[in-house]
Amino acid sequence: MAIYVMADLNEEVGGTNGHAVWTSPETAFMLTHLANLVARDTKTCSGFKKVHLNTCAKAVNEKFRTMKTGEQVKNHLKTQQRKFAKMTKLRNGWDEDNFIITLDEEHYNDYVKGHKADAEFLNRRLPNYGEMRTIFGNSMATGKFAKNSNSALGTEEANTENEDLNANTVSELNANGESEATPSLSNQGATSSASKPKKARIGGDEEDGLIAVISRVGDRLAEAIEKACAAPPPQPTNDLPDDLFNMLINLLGFDAAQLNLYYQYLVANKDIGRAFYNLPFDHKLMWVAMFVSERFPGQ
């Protein structure tokens, strides 16, 4: 997987700590660190404790020679949570294996015209989605993030948009406070107000086809939300994959003692072992590196 080196343009304000700019590798490392804590049942129902945020900041600082604080980690985590909320709501055409939301060219072009801020989530691999899902779980499909089958894809609650730090909002208000017409997957052909010239009436067959498309989008979105809200299946009781040790011992950059100790840790924590086995290669390296840095400080 390509490593992104551009900085995250969303800057978080950490109280008196000032602004913190996060690069993509720093964000990936932070999310991996916190996802590992969740795998150990460290996260509470109200989020991460201050000590865990401070520990994460320390790990980021040691890895990238930065000066992040626990408060800045907390604020950056909120930014990632907002991104994860958008990813969850845009999961039409979802590719579970590669974490990609796929739209055909016509729908993509029409949708992005009115929702420029969502373009970064469409037709490309969503970096760090696996870690976000581990951290935030199914909470994005409940409460203020819940969507029903009649909700238009791309619409958002006002309070969510007010919190967004990105200057590109999903929709804009005109001078009279009325919503301007922006094309989306469910409202193409609509006009922004009654005062504008009426468009020609859509033919019967075309109108039926449009209704069918909207219905399919609503049904697929409802199905995705239903799956997200469903209780997770019970963890399998079987042992770790047979080739886990061979895969682990062949990772470059670590000595045999370090890898053997990490394998003992995975054997003692089979849930984490199975999660580690299914990670992309670069994330496996980050998990092992983080473990080694904790157990072998200074190496």
XYZ file of C-alpha atoms in Angstrom:
299
model
C 0.000 0.000 0.000
C 1.358 3.415 -0.915
C 2.486 5.588 1.973
C 0.971 9.058 1.834
C 3.328 11.854 2.807
C 1.010 14.832 2.410
C -0.141 16.556 5.589
C -3.700 16.302 6.813
C -5.144 19.733 6.039
C -7.498 19.534 9.009
C -5.719 21.177 11.920
C -6.870 20.460 15.426
C -6.796 23.077 18.146
C -5.549 21.567 21.387
C -6.670 24.194 23.886
C -3.549 26.057 24.932
C -1.418 23.572 23.026
C -1.857 25.401 19.708
C -2.336 23.893 16.259
C -1.092 20.437 15.347
C -0.631 19.352 11.736
C -0.700 15.589 11.207
C 0.895 13.785 8.284
C -0.742 10.664 6.910
C 1.928 8.324 8.389
C 1.448 9.965 11.794
C -2.320 9.525 11.544
C -1.930 5.880 10.542
C 0.441 5.234 13.450
C -1.906 6.948 15.936
C -4.931 4.955 14.766
C -2.976 1.686 14.820
C -1.814 2.404 18.373
C -5.357 3.169 19.567
C -6.854 0.214 17.666
C -4.405 -2.042 19.471
C -5.661 -0.634 22.782
C -9.243 -1.396 21.756
C -8.224 -4.959 20.911
C -6.990 -5.250 24.496
C -10.360 -3.958 25.822
C -8.685 -0.770 27.053
C -11.214 1.678 25.575
C -14.124 2.592 27.873
C -17.716 3.288 26.818
C -16.992 7.024 26.964
C -13.772 6.838 24.950
C -10.096 6.689 25.833
C -8.769 7.765 29.208
C -6.354 10.681 29.405
C -3.471 8.387 30.304
C -4.005 6.388 27.095
C -4.111 9.545 24.955
C -0.890 10.760 26.579
C 0.733 7.367 25.991
C -0.296 7.516 22.335
C 1.143 11.035 22.000
C 4.417 9.820 23.522
C 4.578 6.920 21.045
C 3.931 9.275 18.103
C 6.599 11.693 19.348
C 9.176 8.919 19.732
C 8.387 7.522 16.292
C 8.295 10.799 14.325
C 10.297 13.158 16.600
C 7.318 15.475 17.095
C 5.883 17.251 20.139
C 2.237 16.140 20.100
C 0.170 16.205 23.298
C -2.570 13.933 24.541
C -5.105 16.720 23.964
C -3.995 17.026 20.329
C -4.346 13.265 19.921
C -7.886 13.564 21.314
C -8.785 16.357 18.869
C -7.246 14.544 15.908
C -9.201 11.434 16.876
C -12.402 13.520 16.660
C -11.409 14.584 13.142
C -10.910 10.944 12.147
C -14.271 10.096 13.740
C -15.996 12.675 11.522
C -14.274 11.180 8.476
C -15.348 7.706 9.534
C -18.931 8.981 9.860
C -18.863 10.144 6.236
C -17.323 6.865 5.098
C -20.104 4.974 6.875
C -22.845 7.053 5.265
C -21.317 6.756 1.787
C -21.058 2.965 1.830
C -23.112 2.431 -1.340
C -21.060 0.221 -3.652
C -18.839 -0.886 -0.754
C -15.834 -3.149 -1.402
C -15.172 -4.844 1.953
C -11.877 -6.419 0.878
C -10.200 -3.218 -0.324
C -12.158 -0.570 1.653
C -13.342 1.285 -1.461
C -16.674 3.063 -2.106
C -17.264 2.698 -5.838
C -19.545 4.910 -7.947
C -19.806 4.801 -11.726
C -18.387 7.799 -13.585
C -21.717 9.536 -14.225
C -22.953 9.261 -10.644
C -19.523 10.221 -9.301
C -19.302 13.395 -11.401
C -22.861 14.511 -10.575
C -22.483 13.762 -6.884
C -19.093 15.434 -6.424
C -20.358 18.661 -8.036
C -22.500 19.272 -4.982
C -20.434 17.412 -2.388
C -16.798 18.283 -3.051
C -15.810 17.481 0.523
C -16.855 13.843 -0.016
C -14.653 13.286 -3.077
C -11.764 12.002 -0.958
C -13.930 9.057 0.151
C -15.093 7.859 -3.310
C -13.458 5.537 -5.867
C -10.244 5.232 -3.867
C -8.986 3.091 -1.018
C -9.922 4.556 2.367
C -6.683 4.691 4.397
C -6.941 3.641 8.040
C -10.597 2.511 7.685
C -9.879 -0.804 9.415
C -8.349 0.920 12.432
C -11.197 3.476 12.551
C -13.769 0.685 12.532
C -11.925 -1.011 15.392
C -11.867 2.220 17.426
C -15.286 3.692 16.660
C -17.151 0.417 16.043
C -20.817 0.624 15.037
C -21.470 3.928 16.827
C -21.420 5.783 13.505
C -24.585 3.971 12.395
C -26.596 4.959 15.465
C -27.810 8.175 17.080
C -27.143 11.329 15.099
C -25.320 9.356 12.388
C -28.239 6.986 11.709
C -29.775 7.022 8.211
C -33.000 5.420 7.042
C -33.855 4.156 3.591
C -35.615 7.432 2.668
C -32.647 9.671 3.526
C -30.711 11.126 0.619
C -27.125 9.933 0.365
C -24.796 12.760 1.306
C -27.138 14.750 3.580
C -25.842 15.471 7.059
C -27.161 16.745 10.368
C -26.586 20.473 10.885
C -24.694 20.020 14.129
C -22.257 17.601 12.491
C -21.466 20.108 9.771
C -21.012 22.919 12.312
C -18.327 20.841 14.025
C -16.451 20.012 10.824
C -13.073 21.767 10.612
C -12.917 21.426 6.823
C -13.730 24.592 4.897
C -15.501 22.582 2.176
C -18.971 21.808 3.496
C -21.282 19.181 2.043
C -23.971 21.756 1.232
C -24.254 25.541 1.297
C -27.052 27.969 2.160
C -27.986 30.847 -0.151
C -28.463 34.417 0.995
C -32.129 33.807 1.923
C -31.243 30.795 4.087
C -32.694 28.361 1.527
C -30.764 25.307 0.473
C -29.302 25.574 -3.026
C -29.970 22.691 -5.354
C -26.957 20.407 -5.529
C -26.992 17.156 -7.508
C -26.875 13.973 -5.456
C -27.668 10.339 -5.997
C -31.261 10.886 -4.891
C -32.310 14.424 -5.886
C -31.096 14.825 -9.471
C -33.462 16.966 -11.445
C -34.718 18.938 -8.416
C -34.827 22.773 -8.449
C -33.549 24.993 -5.657
C -36.772 27.022 -5.254
C -40.199 27.528 -6.807
C -39.169 30.942 -8.185
C -36.782 29.426 -10.730
C -38.001 28.362 -14.198
C -39.548 24.914 -14.207
C -37.779 22.206 -16.148
C -39.480 20.048 -18.722
C -41.490 17.176 -17.245
C -39.603 13.907 -17.205
C -41.095 11.219 -19.378
C -42.963 8.344 -17.732
C -40.346 5.683 -18.472
C -37.444 7.914 -17.415
C -39.251 8.924 -14.217
C -39.943 5.280 -13.362
C -36.290 4.487 -13.947
C -35.183 7.332 -11.674
C -37.548 6.168 -8.930
C -36.180 2.638 -9.274
C -32.601 3.913 -8.936
C -33.496 5.929 -5.824
C -35.276 2.914 -4.340
C -32.276 0.678 -4.959
C -29.920 3.214 -3.363
C -32.199 3.473 -0.322
C -32.509 -0.298 -0.010
C -28.761 -0.846 -0.290
C -28.032 1.899 2.226
C -30.584 0.461 4.658
C -29.031 -2.990 4.233
C -25.537 -1.601 4.920
C -26.749 0.159 8.067
C -28.598 -2.962 9.206
C -25.419 -4.988 8.841
C -23.398 -2.332 10.683
C -25.893 -2.249 13.563
C -26.177 -6.020 13.830
C -24.521 -7.655 16.782
C -21.035 -8.903 15.881
C -20.783 -12.663 15.423
C -19.149 -14.598 18.262
C -15.400 -14.964 18.025
C -14.324 -18.367 16.715
C -12.845 -20.692 19.271
C -10.363 -22.250 16.876
C -6.640 -21.713 17.290
C -4.434 -19.299 15.404
C -3.681 -19.814 11.679
C -1.125 -22.572 11.131
C 1.258 -20.343 9.167
C 1.207 -17.414 11.614
C 4.680 -18.175 13.002
C 6.256 -18.603 9.556
C 4.703 -15.336 8.406
C 5.903 -13.538 11.551
C 9.458 -14.900 11.603
C 10.008 -13.725 8.004
C 9.312 -10.059 8.802
C 12.452 -8.041 8.144
C 13.908 -5.507 10.563
C 13.492 -7.514 13.782
C 15.692 -10.117 15.450
C 14.548 -13.620 16.338
C 14.195 -12.878 20.057
C 11.849 -9.969 19.400
C 9.688 -11.942 16.968
C 9.545 -14.982 19.247
C 8.388 -12.813 22.140
C 5.704 -11.229 19.963
C 4.557 -14.675 18.842
C 4.215 -15.706 22.494
C 2.092 -12.603 23.014
C -0.176 -13.517 20.056
C -0.538 -17.104 21.292
C -1.607 -15.800 24.694
C -4.033 -13.347 23.055
C -5.625 -15.297 20.202
C -8.137 -12.583 19.284
C -5.286 -10.156 18.698
C -3.374 -12.903 16.884
C -6.208 -13.461 14.409
C -6.619 -9.704 13.905
C -2.863 -9.346 13.296
C -2.907 -12.191 10.757
C -5.520 -10.392 8.619
C -3.781 -6.990 8.646
C -2.140 -5.541 5.502
C 1.622 -6.094 5.443
C 2.647 -2.550 6.404
C 0.258 -2.573 9.350
C 1.778 -5.858 10.559
C 5.141 -4.115 10.622
C 3.706 -1.214 12.630
C 2.103 -3.546 15.190
C 5.354 -5.453 15.714
C 7.422 -2.244 15.818
C 5.131 -0.753 18.442
C 5.326 -3.926 20.551
C 9.110 -4.057 20.290
C 9.454 -0.369 21.227
C 7.406 -1.019 24.376
C 9.226 -4.203 25.389
C 12.724 -3.214 24.247
C 13.010 0.548 24.890
C 16.058 2.150 23.390
C 16.577 -0.452 20.664
